[in-house]
Short mmCIF file of C-alpha atoms (C1' of nucleotides) in Angstrom, two decimals:
data_model
loop_
_atom_site.label_atom_id
_atom_site.label_comp_id
_atom_site.label_asym_id
_atom_site.label_seq_id
_atom_site.Cartn_x
_atom_site.Cartn_y
_atom_site.Cartn_z
CA MET A 1 -19.36 5.83 30.50
CA HIS A 2 -21.72 5.06 27.39
CA LEU A 3 -21.67 1.65 25.93
CA SER A 4 -20.45 2.62 22.57
CA ASP A 5 -17.12 4.10 24.36
CA LEU A 6 -16.39 0.57 25.38
CA ALA A 7 -17.04 -1.06 22.12
CA SER A 8 -14.84 1.49 20.46
CA LEU A 9 -12.33 0.67 23.18
CA ALA A 10 -12.74 -3.24 22.22
CA VAL A 11 -12.71 -2.03 18.73
CA GLN A 12 -9.01 -0.90 19.38
CA ARG A 13 -7.70 -3.20 21.31
CA TYR A 14 -8.94 -5.69 18.47
CA ARG A 15 -7.23 -4.64 15.98
CA THR A 16 -3.99 -6.48 15.28
CA THR A 17 -0.82 -6.19 16.96
CA PRO A 18 0.46 -5.15 13.35
CA ALA A 19 -1.79 -2.36 12.82
CA LEU A 20 -1.68 -0.95 16.19
CA ILE A 21 2.19 -0.61 15.54
CA ALA A 22 2.30 0.50 12.59
CA GLU A 23 -0.70 2.80 14.49
CA VAL A 24 1.73 4.12 16.56
CA LEU A 25 4.62 4.57 14.69
CA ARG A 26 2.66 6.66 11.54
CA GLU A 27 1.84 9.05 14.78
CA ALA A 28 5.31 9.42 15.58
CA ILE A 29 6.31 9.60 12.27
CA LEU A 30 3.86 11.96 11.49
CA ARG A 31 4.81 14.16 14.81
CA GLY A 32 8.55 13.94 13.89
CA ILE A 33 9.47 11.90 16.83
CA LEU A 34 11.00 9.41 14.15
CA GLU A 35 12.69 11.69 11.34
CA GLY A 36 13.27 10.84 7.90
CA GLY A 37 16.10 8.51 7.22
CA MET A 38 16.22 7.41 10.53
CA GLN A 39 16.90 3.44 11.19
CA LEU A 40 13.66 1.64 12.43
CA ARG A 41 15.22 -1.51 14.32
CA GLN A 42 13.33 -4.20 14.38
CA ASP A 43 14.04 -5.48 17.44
CA GLU A 44 14.08 -2.76 19.52
CA ILE A 45 10.93 -1.84 17.99
CA ALA A 46 9.54 -4.95 19.38
CA LYS A 47 11.01 -4.90 22.99
CA SER A 48 9.68 -1.45 23.08
CA PHE A 49 6.02 -3.00 22.04
CA GLY A 50 6.39 -6.21 24.12
CA VAL A 51 6.22 -8.23 21.13
CA SER A 52 8.21 -10.05 18.80
CA ARG A 53 9.84 -8.84 15.50
CA ILE A 54 7.45 -10.34 13.61
CA PRO A 55 4.34 -8.50 13.86
CA VAL A 56 6.74 -5.46 13.81
CA ARG A 57 7.63 -6.17 10.13
CA GLU A 58 4.39 -6.58 8.82
CA ALA A 59 3.40 -3.30 11.16
CA LEU A 60 6.33 -2.00 8.50
CA ARG A 61 5.25 -3.62 5.21
CA GLN A 62 2.00 -1.41 6.12
CA LEU A 63 4.21 1.91 6.45
CA ALA A 64 5.91 0.91 3.45
CA GLY A 65 2.69 0.64 1.42
CA GLU A 66 1.84 4.10 2.52
CA GLY A 67 4.75 5.40 1.74
CA LEU A 68 5.91 6.44 5.17
CA VAL A 69 8.90 3.52 5.32
CA GLU A 70 11.21 2.34 2.94
CA PHE A 71 12.11 -1.42 2.95
CA LYS A 72 15.87 -1.80 1.47
CA PRO A 73 16.91 -6.01 0.95
CA HIS A 74 18.42 -7.38 4.08
CA ARG A 75 19.10 -3.62 5.22
CA GLY A 76 16.05 -3.14 7.39
CA ALA A 77 13.44 0.17 6.94
CA ILE A 78 14.10 3.67 7.38
CA VAL A 79 11.49 6.71 7.18
CA SER A 80 11.07 7.65 4.21
CA THR A 81 11.97 11.36 3.19
CA LEU A 82 10.66 13.15 0.45
CA SER A 83 12.41 15.53 -1.69
CA THR A 84 11.18 19.28 -2.15
CA GLU A 85 10.41 17.75 -5.94
CA GLU A 86 8.26 15.01 -4.31
CA ILE A 87 6.80 17.37 -2.13
CA ARG A 88 5.64 19.25 -5.02
CA GLU A 89 4.34 15.89 -6.78
CA ILE A 90 2.33 14.66 -3.78
CA TYR A 91 0.31 17.81 -3.61
CA GLU A 92 -0.77 17.87 -7.42
CA ILE A 93 -1.81 14.52 -6.78
CA ARG A 94 -3.88 16.03 -4.11
CA ILE A 95 -5.28 18.52 -5.41
CA ALA A 96 -6.16 16.56 -8.38
CA LEU A 97 -7.73 14.03 -6.00
CA GLU A 98 -9.40 16.54 -3.34
CA THR A 99 -11.10 19.03 -6.44
CA MET A 100 -12.45 15.64 -7.76
CA ALA A 101 -14.20 14.86 -4.23
CA ILE A 102 -15.09 18.20 -3.15
CA GLN A 103 -16.85 18.61 -6.89
CA LEU A 104 -19.00 15.57 -5.73
CA ALA A 105 -19.48 16.91 -2.41
CA VAL A 106 -21.33 20.10 -2.92
CA PRO A 107 -24.54 19.96 -4.54
CA GLN A 108 -25.08 17.14 -2.02
CA LEU A 109 -23.85 19.07 1.19
CA THR A 110 -26.94 19.12 4.11
CA GLU A 111 -26.63 22.18 6.36
CA GLU A 112 -25.38 20.28 9.27
CA ASP A 113 -22.05 19.17 7.11
CA LEU A 114 -21.58 23.64 6.52
CA ALA A 115 -22.78 23.76 10.11
CA ARG A 116 -20.33 21.00 11.47
CA ALA A 117 -17.40 22.37 8.94
CA GLU A 118 -18.14 26.14 10.82
CA GLN A 119 -17.62 24.33 14.24
CA ILE A 120 -14.47 22.76 13.02
CA LEU A 121 -13.11 26.43 11.98
CA GLU A 122 -13.90 27.91 14.92
CA GLU A 123 -12.44 25.03 16.84
CA ILE A 124 -9.39 25.01 14.80
CA ASP A 125 -9.10 29.14 15.78
CA ARG A 126 -8.28 28.71 19.05
CA GLU A 127 -6.24 25.46 18.70
CA THR A 128 -2.35 25.80 20.01
CA ASP A 129 -1.10 22.28 19.71
CA THR A 130 0.40 21.79 16.15
CA GLY A 131 -0.46 18.08 16.27
CA ARG A 132 -3.96 18.66 17.18
CA TRP A 133 -4.44 22.18 14.72
CA SER A 134 -3.03 19.22 11.83
CA GLU A 135 -6.09 16.90 12.84
CA LEU A 136 -8.84 19.72 12.80
CA ASN A 137 -7.58 20.88 9.48
CA GLY A 138 -7.94 17.23 7.97
CA GLU A 139 -11.21 16.38 9.65
CA PHE A 140 -12.49 20.12 7.93
CA HIS A 141 -11.92 18.87 4.43
CA ALA A 142 -12.94 15.27 5.26
CA THR A 143 -16.02 16.84 6.62
CA LEU A 144 -17.02 18.78 3.20
CA TYR A 145 -15.34 16.06 0.99
CA ALA A 146 -17.54 13.21 2.88
CA PRO A 147 -21.11 13.18 0.93
CA ALA A 148 -19.25 12.47 -2.50
CA LYS A 149 -19.33 8.85 -0.75
CA ARG A 150 -16.77 7.30 -2.65
CA PRO A 151 -14.35 5.39 -0.15
CA HIS A 152 -11.37 4.58 -2.06
CA LEU A 153 -11.13 8.33 -3.15
CA PHE A 154 -11.09 9.23 0.91
CA SER A 155 -8.37 6.78 1.69
CA LEU A 156 -5.67 7.84 -1.06
CA ILE A 157 -6.42 11.44 -0.05
CA ASN A 158 -5.35 10.70 3.35
CA THR A 159 -2.59 8.43 2.26
CA HIS A 160 -1.35 11.52 0.40
CA ARG A 161 -2.20 13.91 2.62
CA THR A 162 -0.07 12.40 6.22
CA ASN A 163 2.53 11.69 3.37
CA VAL A 164 3.14 15.78 3.19
CA ASP A 165 2.26 16.49 6.32
CA ARG A 166 4.52 15.91 8.50
CA TYR A 167 7.07 18.67 6.11
CA LEU A 168 4.10 20.92 7.04
CA ARG A 169 3.71 20.87 10.66
CA ILE A 170 7.38 21.55 10.74
CA TYR A 171 6.31 24.45 8.83
CA ILE A 172 3.02 25.43 10.01
CA SER A 173 4.47 25.59 13.97
CA VAL A 174 7.24 27.39 12.75
CA MET A 175 6.53 30.28 10.53
CA LYS A 176 2.58 31.88 10.28
CA ARG A 177 0.68 30.27 8.05
CA LYS A 178 -2.38 29.27 10.58
CA GLN A 179 -4.32 32.83 10.21
CA ARG A 180 -3.82 32.75 5.19
CA SER A 181 -4.60 28.67 5.88
CA GLN A 182 -7.77 30.00 8.01
CA ALA A 183 -8.88 32.29 5.89
CA GLU A 184 -9.02 29.97 3.03
CA HIS A 185 -10.38 27.32 4.43
CA ARG A 186 -13.16 30.05 4.96
CA ARG A 187 -13.19 31.32 1.38
CA ILE A 188 -13.66 26.96 0.87
CA LEU A 189 -16.51 26.99 3.14
CA GLU A 190 -18.32 30.70 1.65
CA ALA A 191 -18.31 28.73 -1.61
CA CYS A 192 -20.10 25.58 -0.23
CA ARG A 193 -22.54 27.52 1.57
CA ARG A 194 -23.42 29.15 -2.15
CA ARG A 195 -23.53 26.01 -3.74
CA ASP A 196 -21.16 27.49 -6.25
CA THR A 197 -19.40 24.23 -7.06
CA GLU A 198 -16.55 26.06 -9.28
CA GLY A 199 -15.82 28.47 -6.73
CA ALA A 200 -15.17 25.81 -4.09
CA VAL A 201 -12.94 23.58 -6.46
CA LYS A 202 -10.99 26.67 -7.23
CA ALA A 203 -10.90 27.88 -3.32
CA LEU A 204 -9.59 24.17 -2.65
CA GLU A 205 -6.99 24.38 -5.62
CA GLU A 206 -5.44 27.60 -4.81
CA HIS A 207 -5.56 26.45 -0.58
CA LEU A 208 -3.58 23.48 -1.60
CA ARG A 209 -1.38 25.16 -4.00
CA SER A 210 -0.43 28.32 -1.50
CA ALA A 211 0.55 25.36 1.48
CA SER A 212 2.74 23.60 -1.15
CA GLU A 213 4.24 26.81 -2.53
CA GLN A 214 4.90 27.82 0.93
CA LEU A 215 6.47 24.92 1.98
CA VAL A 216 8.71 23.78 -0.46
CA THR A 217 9.93 27.62 -0.41
CA TYR A 218 10.86 27.10 3.67
CA LEU A 219 12.10 23.65 3.19
CA GLU A 220 14.39 24.88 0.04
CA LYS A 221 15.83 28.29 2.51
CA GLY A 222 16.36 25.52 4.92
CA GLN A 223 18.37 23.22 2.35
CA GLU A 224 20.51 26.40 1.64
CA ARG A 225 21.09 27.50 4.83
CA ALA A 226 22.52 23.40 5.89
CA VAL A 227 24.53 23.65 2.70
CA LYS A 228 26.28 26.92 3.75
CA SER A 229 26.57 25.72 7.65
CA MET B 1 26.87 -7.00 -22.97
CA HIS B 2 27.54 -4.70 -20.69
CA LEU B 3 28.25 -5.07 -16.63
CA SER B 4 24.92 -3.04 -16.54
CA ASP B 5 22.88 -5.78 -17.83
CA LEU B 6 23.71 -8.38 -15.82
CA ALA B 7 23.52 -6.30 -12.53
CA SER B 8 20.08 -5.64 -13.53
CA LEU B 9 19.34 -9.36 -13.82
CA ALA B 10 21.31 -9.89 -10.81
CA VAL B 11 19.06 -7.55 -9.21
CA GLN B 12 15.83 -9.09 -10.49
CA ARG B 13 16.59 -12.40 -9.65
CA TYR B 14 17.77 -11.62 -5.96
CA ARG B 15 14.33 -8.73 -5.34
CA THR B 16 12.91 -10.28 -1.66
CA THR B 17 11.61 -13.54 -1.11
CA PRO B 18 8.14 -11.58 -0.19
CA ALA B 19 8.05 -9.55 -3.56
CA LEU B 20 8.84 -12.36 -5.98
CA ILE B 21 5.39 -14.41 -4.17
CA ALA B 22 3.52 -10.82 -4.26
CA GLU B 23 4.25 -10.56 -7.95
CA VAL B 24 3.27 -14.08 -8.57
CA LEU B 25 0.18 -13.88 -6.79
CA ARG B 26 -0.63 -10.52 -8.76
CA GLU B 27 -0.43 -11.78 -11.61
CA ALA B 28 -2.24 -14.65 -10.95
CA ILE B 29 -5.13 -12.81 -9.48
CA LEU B 30 -4.64 -10.61 -12.62
CA ARG B 31 -5.23 -13.37 -14.80
CA GLY B 32 -8.29 -14.91 -13.03
CA ILE B 33 -6.17 -17.64 -11.56
CA LEU B 34 -6.67 -16.35 -8.17
CA GLU B 35 -10.70 -15.59 -8.41
CA GLY B 36 -12.55 -12.21 -6.03
CA GLY B 37 -13.28 -13.73 -2.91
CA MET B 38 -11.19 -16.68 -3.03
CA GLN B 39 -9.46 -17.72 0.24
CA LEU B 40 -5.67 -17.64 0.18
CA ARG B 41 -4.51 -20.34 2.75
CA GLN B 42 -0.72 -19.23 3.87
CA ASP B 43 0.74 -22.68 3.95
CA GLU B 44 -0.50 -23.54 0.65
CA ILE B 45 0.74 -20.80 -0.52
CA ALA B 46 4.08 -21.16 1.08
CA LYS B 47 4.57 -24.88 -0.38
CA SER B 48 4.17 -24.24 -3.62
CA PHE B 49 7.04 -21.76 -3.47
CA GLY B 50 9.03 -24.31 -1.02
CA VAL B 51 9.14 -21.36 1.87
CA SER B 52 7.48 -20.91 4.98
CA ARG B 53 4.56 -18.87 6.06
CA ILE B 54 6.30 -15.92 7.01
CA PRO B 55 7.90 -14.49 3.92
CA VAL B 56 3.76 -15.57 2.37
CA ARG B 57 2.78 -13.23 5.18
CA GLU B 58 4.71 -9.96 4.06
CA ALA B 59 3.65 -10.37 0.40
CA LEU B 60 0.07 -10.75 1.70
CA ARG B 61 0.66 -7.77 3.24
CA GLN B 62 1.59 -6.07 0.55
CA LEU B 63 -0.94 -7.28 -2.07
CA ALA B 64 -3.02 -5.95 0.95
CA GLY B 65 -1.34 -2.68 0.68
CA GLU B 66 -2.04 -2.58 -2.72
CA GLY B 67 -5.87 -3.26 -2.75
CA LEU B 68 -5.97 -6.94 -4.28
CA VAL B 69 -5.87 -8.75 -1.25
CA GLU B 70 -8.07 -8.48 2.02
CA PHE B 71 -6.92 -9.28 5.70
CA LYS B 72 -9.53 -10.86 8.09
CA PRO B 73 -8.07 -10.96 11.39
CA HIS B 74 -8.07 -14.49 12.22
CA ARG B 75 -9.03 -15.67 8.82
CA GLY B 76 -6.52 -14.99 7.03
CA ALA B 77 -6.56 -13.38 3.65
CA ILE B 78 -9.27 -13.15 0.76
CA VAL B 79 -8.96 -11.86 -3.04
CA SER B 80 -10.74 -8.87 -2.76
CA THR B 81 -13.55 -8.13 -5.12
CA LEU B 82 -14.77 -5.10 -6.32
CA SER B 83 -18.59 -4.03 -6.76
CA THR B 84 -19.65 -2.06 -9.99
CA GLU B 85 -20.00 1.19 -8.05
CA GLU B 86 -16.18 0.39 -6.90
CA ILE B 87 -14.75 0.07 -10.44
CA ARG B 88 -16.99 2.91 -11.54
CA GLU B 89 -14.83 4.59 -8.16
CA ILE B 90 -11.29 3.48 -9.30
CA TYR B 91 -12.25 4.77 -13.03
CA GLU B 92 -12.98 8.13 -12.16
CA ILE B 93 -10.04 8.09 -9.72
CA ARG B 94 -7.65 7.12 -12.89
CA ILE B 95 -9.18 9.73 -14.91
CA ALA B 96 -8.42 12.07 -12.45
CA LEU B 97 -4.21 10.87 -12.43
CA GLU B 98 -4.84 10.01 -16.06
CA THR B 99 -5.61 12.94 -17.40
CA MET B 100 -3.26 15.03 -14.84
CA ALA B 101 -0.63 12.89 -16.18
CA ILE B 102 -1.02 13.41 -19.95
CA GLN B 103 -1.54 16.82 -19.85
CA LEU B 104 1.80 17.42 -18.08
CA ALA B 105 3.38 14.64 -20.72
CA VAL B 106 2.00 15.92 -24.30
CA PRO B 107 4.15 19.47 -24.30
CA GLN B 108 7.28 16.91 -23.28
CA LEU B 109 6.77 14.02 -26.11
CA THR B 110 9.46 13.52 -28.53
CA GLU B 111 9.04 11.86 -31.51
CA GLU B 112 10.89 8.94 -30.56
CA ASP B 113 7.90 8.75 -27.96
CA LEU B 114 5.24 8.96 -30.65
CA ALA B 115 6.82 6.52 -32.95
CA ARG B 116 7.33 3.69 -29.77
CA ALA B 117 3.54 4.30 -29.00
CA GLU B 118 2.61 4.04 -32.83
CA GLN B 119 4.66 0.83 -33.18
CA ILE B 120 2.51 -0.37 -29.48
CA LEU B 121 0.12 0.12 -31.12
CA GLU B 122 0.34 -2.17 -34.34
CA GLU B 123 1.86 -4.43 -31.77
CA ILE B 124 -1.91 -4.96 -30.56
CA ASP B 125 -2.88 -5.31 -33.64
CA ARG B 126 -1.74 -8.31 -34.04
CA GLU B 127 -1.78 -9.68 -30.65
CA THR B 128 -4.81 -12.68 -29.69
CA ASP B 129 -3.39 -12.81 -26.17
CA THR B 130 -5.61 -11.43 -23.52
CA GLY B 131 -3.20 -11.45 -21.37
CA ARG B 132 -0.48 -9.74 -23.27
CA TRP B 133 -2.77 -7.22 -24.31
CA SER B 134 -3.37 -6.18 -21.53
CA GLU B 135 0.21 -5.47 -20.97
CA LEU B 136 1.05 -3.63 -24.17
CA ASN B 137 -2.39 -2.00 -23.15
CA GLY B 138 -0.45 -0.30 -20.59
CA GLU B 139 2.82 0.36 -21.92
CA PHE B 140 0.87 2.14 -24.49
CA HIS B 141 -0.24 4.88 -21.82
CA ALA B 142 2.55 4.44 -19.89
CA THR B 143 4.82 5.72 -23.05
CA LEU B 144 2.48 9.10 -23.25
CA TYR B 145 2.56 9.45 -19.69
CA ALA B 146 6.22 9.60 -19.02
CA PRO B 147 7.52 12.18 -20.43
CA ALA B 148 5.75 13.97 -17.10
CA LYS B 149 8.22 12.79 -14.99
CA ARG B 150 6.21 12.14 -12.19
CA PRO B 151 7.04 8.79 -10.25
CA HIS B 152 4.25 8.56 -7.85
CA LEU B 153 1.96 9.49 -9.90
CA PHE B 154 3.22 6.83 -12.28
CA SER B 155 2.99 3.84 -9.31
CA LEU B 156 -0.38 5.27 -8.65
CA ILE B 157 -1.88 4.74 -11.72
CA ASN B 158 -0.73 1.58 -12.10
CA THR B 159 -1.80 0.39 -8.85
CA HIS B 160 -5.42 1.62 -9.78
CA ARG B 161 -5.30 0.18 -13.67
CA THR B 162 -4.39 -3.46 -11.56
CA ASN B 163 -7.08 -3.28 -9.87
CA VAL B 164 -10.02 -2.91 -12.69
CA ASP B 165 -7.74 -4.66 -14.81
CA ARG B 166 -8.75 -8.33 -13.79
CA TYR B 167 -12.27 -6.79 -14.46
CA LEU B 168 -11.57 -5.42 -17.93
CA ARG B 169 -9.96 -8.80 -18.93
CA ILE B 170 -12.98 -10.80 -18.09
CA TYR B 171 -14.91 -9.03 -20.81
CA ILE B 172 -12.53 -7.97 -23.37
CA SER B 173 -11.66 -11.91 -24.13
CA VAL B 174 -15.88 -12.00 -24.65
CA MET B 175 -16.61 -8.73 -26.31
CA LYS B 176 -15.80 -7.01 -28.95
CA ARG B 177 -14.14 -3.86 -27.30
CA LYS B 178 -10.65 -4.78 -28.69
CA GLN B 179 -11.15 -2.77 -31.96
CA ARG B 180 -12.95 0.33 -30.26
CA SER B 181 -10.58 0.56 -27.81
CA GLN B 182 -7.91 0.61 -30.56
CA ALA B 183 -9.73 3.37 -32.54
CA GLU B 184 -9.63 5.17 -28.72
CA HIS B 185 -6.07 4.92 -28.54
CA ARG B 186 -5.51 6.35 -32.13
CA ARG B 187 -7.20 9.51 -31.40
CA ILE B 188 -5.59 10.10 -28.09
CA LEU B 189 -2.16 9.82 -30.33
CA GLU B 190 -3.21 11.61 -33.04
CA ALA B 191 -4.01 14.96 -30.50
CA CYS B 192 -0.47 14.01 -28.73
CA ARG B 193 0.94 14.60 -32.36
CA ARG B 194 -0.64 17.62 -32.88
CA ARG B 195 0.45 18.68 -29.67
CA ASP B 196 -3.03 19.33 -28.77
CA THR B 197 -2.88 18.88 -24.55
CA GLU B 198 -6.67 19.57 -24.53
CA GLY B 199 -7.48 17.31 -27.03
CA ALA B 200 -5.88 14.51 -25.67
CA VAL B 201 -6.93 15.21 -22.14
CA LYS B 202 -10.42 14.90 -24.15
CA ALA B 203 -9.64 12.18 -25.58
CA LEU B 204 -8.16 9.72 -22.92
CA GLU B 205 -11.45 10.80 -20.84
CA GLU B 206 -13.54 9.20 -23.33
CA HIS B 207 -11.60 6.74 -23.25
CA LEU B 208 -11.36 5.66 -20.15
CA ARG B 209 -15.06 6.48 -19.52
CA SER B 210 -16.10 4.45 -22.13
CA ALA B 211 -14.44 1.56 -20.81
CA SER B 212 -15.45 1.86 -17.13
CA GLU B 213 -19.45 2.14 -18.86
CA GLN B 214 -18.88 -0.71 -20.79
CA LEU B 215 -17.53 -2.96 -18.47
CA VAL B 216 -19.84 -1.91 -15.15
CA THR B 217 -22.86 -2.62 -17.82
CA TYR B 218 -21.45 -6.22 -18.38
CA LEU B 219 -20.97 -6.61 -15.24
CA GLU B 220 -24.23 -5.74 -13.93
CA LYS B 221 -25.76 -8.24 -16.65
CA GLY B 222 -23.83 -10.53 -16.09
CA GLN B 223 -25.33 -10.49 -12.00
CA GLU B 224 -29.01 -10.25 -13.86
CA ARG B 225 -28.09 -13.57 -15.23
CA ALA B 226 -26.65 -14.60 -12.03
CA VAL B 227 -30.01 -13.76 -9.93
CA LYS B 228 -32.19 -14.85 -12.07
CA SER B 229 -30.77 -18.56 -12.72
"C1'" DT C 1 49.89 4.37 1.74
"C1'" DA C 2 46.61 2.30 -0.19
"C1'" DT C 3 44.27 -1.55 -1.68
"C1'" DT C 4 42.24 -5.96 -0.73
"C1'" DA C 5 41.25 -10.04 1.72
"C1'" DT C 6 39.43 -11.96 6.26
"C1'" DA C 7 37.14 -12.50 10.83
"C1'" DT C 8 33.94 -10.33 13.93
"C1'" DC C 9 29.99 -8.61 15.08
"C1'" DA C 10 25.10 -6.55 14.29
"C1'" DT C 11 20.88 -7.00 12.06
"C1'" DT C 12 17.77 -8.88 9.27
"C1'" DT C 13 15.48 -12.67 7.13
"C1'" DT C 14 13.08 -17.37 7.51
"C1'" DA C 15 12.25 -21.79 9.58
"C1'" DT C 16 10.36 -24.02 13.11
"C1'" DA C 17 7.29 -24.45 16.94
"C1'" DC C 18 3.89 -23.08 19.54
"C1'" DA C 19 -0.26 -20.06 21.43
"C1'" DA C 20 -4.79 -18.34 19.96
"C1'" DT C 21 -8.50 -18.03 17.60
"C1'" DA C 22 -12.24 -20.07 14.01
"C1'" DT C 23 -14.71 -23.69 11.78
"C1'" DT C 24 -15.94 -28.08 10.98
"C1'" DC C 25 -19.21 -32.05 12.70
"C1'" DG C 26 -20.75 -34.12 16.10
"C1'" DT C 27 -24.43 -34.97 20.01
"C1'" DC C 28 -27.41 -33.72 22.66
"C1'" DC C 29 -32.14 -32.25 24.00
"C1'" DA C 30 -36.23 -29.40 22.93
"C1'" DT D 1 -36.70 -32.39 12.68
"C1'" DG D 2 -33.72 -28.73 13.74
"C1'" DG D 3 -30.94 -25.40 16.96
"C1'" DA D 4 -27.83 -25.51 20.81
"C1'" DC D 5 -23.73 -26.93 22.58
"C1'" DG D 6 -18.79 -28.22 22.59
"C1'" DA D 7 -15.12 -31.18 21.21
"C1'" DA D 8 -12.14 -32.33 17.47
"C1'" DT D 9 -9.52 -29.84 13.77
"C1'" DA D 10 -7.75 -26.56 10.48
"C1'" DT D 11 -5.77 -22.23 10.02
"C1'" DT D 12 -4.12 -18.12 11.75
"C1'" DG D 13 -1.07 -15.36 14.24
"C1'" DT D 14 3.22 -14.64 17.46
"C1'" DA D 15 7.67 -16.36 19.66
"C1'" DT D 16 11.79 -18.14 19.65
"C1'" DA D 17 15.94 -19.73 17.09
"C1'" DA D 18 18.74 -20.37 13.25
"C1'" DA D 19 20.46 -18.87 8.55
"C1'" DA D 20 21.73 -15.57 5.51
"C1'" DT D 21 23.38 -10.83 4.82
"C1'" DG D 22 25.60 -6.27 6.01
"C1'" DA D 23 28.93 -3.55 8.15
"C1'" DT D 24 32.64 -3.17 10.57
"C1'" DA D 25 37.28 -3.53 12.27
"C1'" DT D 26 41.55 -5.68 11.60
"C1'" DA D 27 45.74 -7.94 9.17
"C1'" DA D 28 47.87 -9.12 4.81
"C1'" DT D 29 49.92 -7.65 0.09
"C1'" DA D 30 51.40 -4.64 -3.33
#
DNA sequence: TATTATATCATTTTATACAATATTCGTCCA
DNA sequence: TGGACGAATATTGTATAAAATGATATAATA
C-alpha cells in the first residue's frame, strides 16, 4: 500500500460527518435504494450512522441544495422526484452547459486525454453493472471536458447529471440504451480526435438529446401503464 | 383583500428560521455589509437573531450550497470570494443559461410582458439607489425570461446572478455603467418587440459580456493599485 | 352520518450542554 | 532575537433534552 492510499483514506475519514452522510445518502438515492417521494426520517438515519440528528440535518440540507431532497417545514425531508417535464428541463440545461464545456475543451485536448477517453470507452464496453457503467459514463464525459478548466461549470454539470442519472439508470438497466450510447460516445470522441469542435458539440448535443427523449418516452409509457392498472 | 393575500403573508412570515437567517445574510453579502473573506461567527449571528447556533448553521449550509459562503472544517464559515477568473467563468455560465432562457421566451412574450419590461426600464432610469437598481435590473431580465417557463433554469440563473452581483454593485456605484447598461437593455427589448429571437440572444450576450469585461477590468485595476500600495 | 373539536402520539425543530478542534499568547530555550 | 512548545482561550461540531408542530385517532355535536 502506498502513502497516497493512506492519505486518501485519511481525507475520506476526515471530511466532516455531514459530508460523509450526504455522500452515502446521495449514492443511495442514485442507486434507487432511496426512491423518489420516500420520507427520510432523521432519527432513523442518525441511528444507522451512530450519530445524533444534527449532522444528519446538515447532510440533508446539503442534498437539498443539490436538488436531491426536498425540505417541507416541520414535515422533514423527502427524496425529490422529477416529473418528465423537469427531466426534459434538466437535460436542456445539461446540453447548454456541456456543449459549452466541450467547445472550450476540444482545442486543448492532448493525446493522453484522447487515449484516456478511448480507454474508458473500452471499459464501458466490458462493464455489466449499471452503477459502475454510469460512473464510467460520467468519467468519459469529464475527461473530455477537463481541459476547459472551468471548476464551477464542472460542478454544475455534475449536479445536474446526478439529478437525472437515477432515472436514466432505471431505464438503462431495462432497455437497450447501452449500445446506442456507446456509438454516440465514439462519434463524440472521433470529432474530438479530428479537433472538430463544431462536430463534437453537435455529436454531444445529439447524444444528450437522444438520452433525454428515450428516457422521457420510457417514463411516460410507464406512467400510462401505472394509470391503466 | 382576499384570503390568498393573507395566506401568502402568513407563508412569508412562516418560512423556517434558517430560511429567514439565510435571506438576511444573503442580502448582507449582496450589499457588501459582509465582505468577501469575512469570518461568520455562529455565536455572533445567533445572538443578533436571538436564536441558538443550530438554525444559524443550517442557514450557513444553505448559503454554502448557493456559493455565497465557504465551510472550512472546524474553522467555520467565511464569505466566499471570487477571483476575476471565477467571475469570468460565472458570466460565461450566465450567458449560456440566459441566452437559452430568452431564446425560449421570445416567441411566447405577450404585449403585457413587453409593457412590463418597458415600465421597469423607466423605473431603472429614475432609480439612484444601487441596491434597488440591481433588484430592478434582475426583474427586467426575469420578465423577459419568464414565458420560457423553466423553473430550474430560473433558479440557476438567479443563483449565479447573485454571486457576481455583489461585485457588480461595487463597480456600478463607482463607474458610469448605468447608462451603457440601460442602452443595452433597450436593444434587448427592441429585439424582443420585433420577435427577433436571434437578435435578442445576440443583444443579451453582448450585454452580459460587456458587463463581465468592464467588471473584470475594473477589479484587475483595483488589484494593481492594491499591489502597488 | 358528516363534520368539528379534542387528545394523543410521532416527528421535526431548537436550545442547552458538552466534546473536539483550532487559535492565541506566553514561556522557554537555542 | 526568534522559533518551538504548551497551556489557556475561543470557536466549531455534536449529543441530549425540551419545545413546537403536524398527524392520527377518538369523542362530541349538528
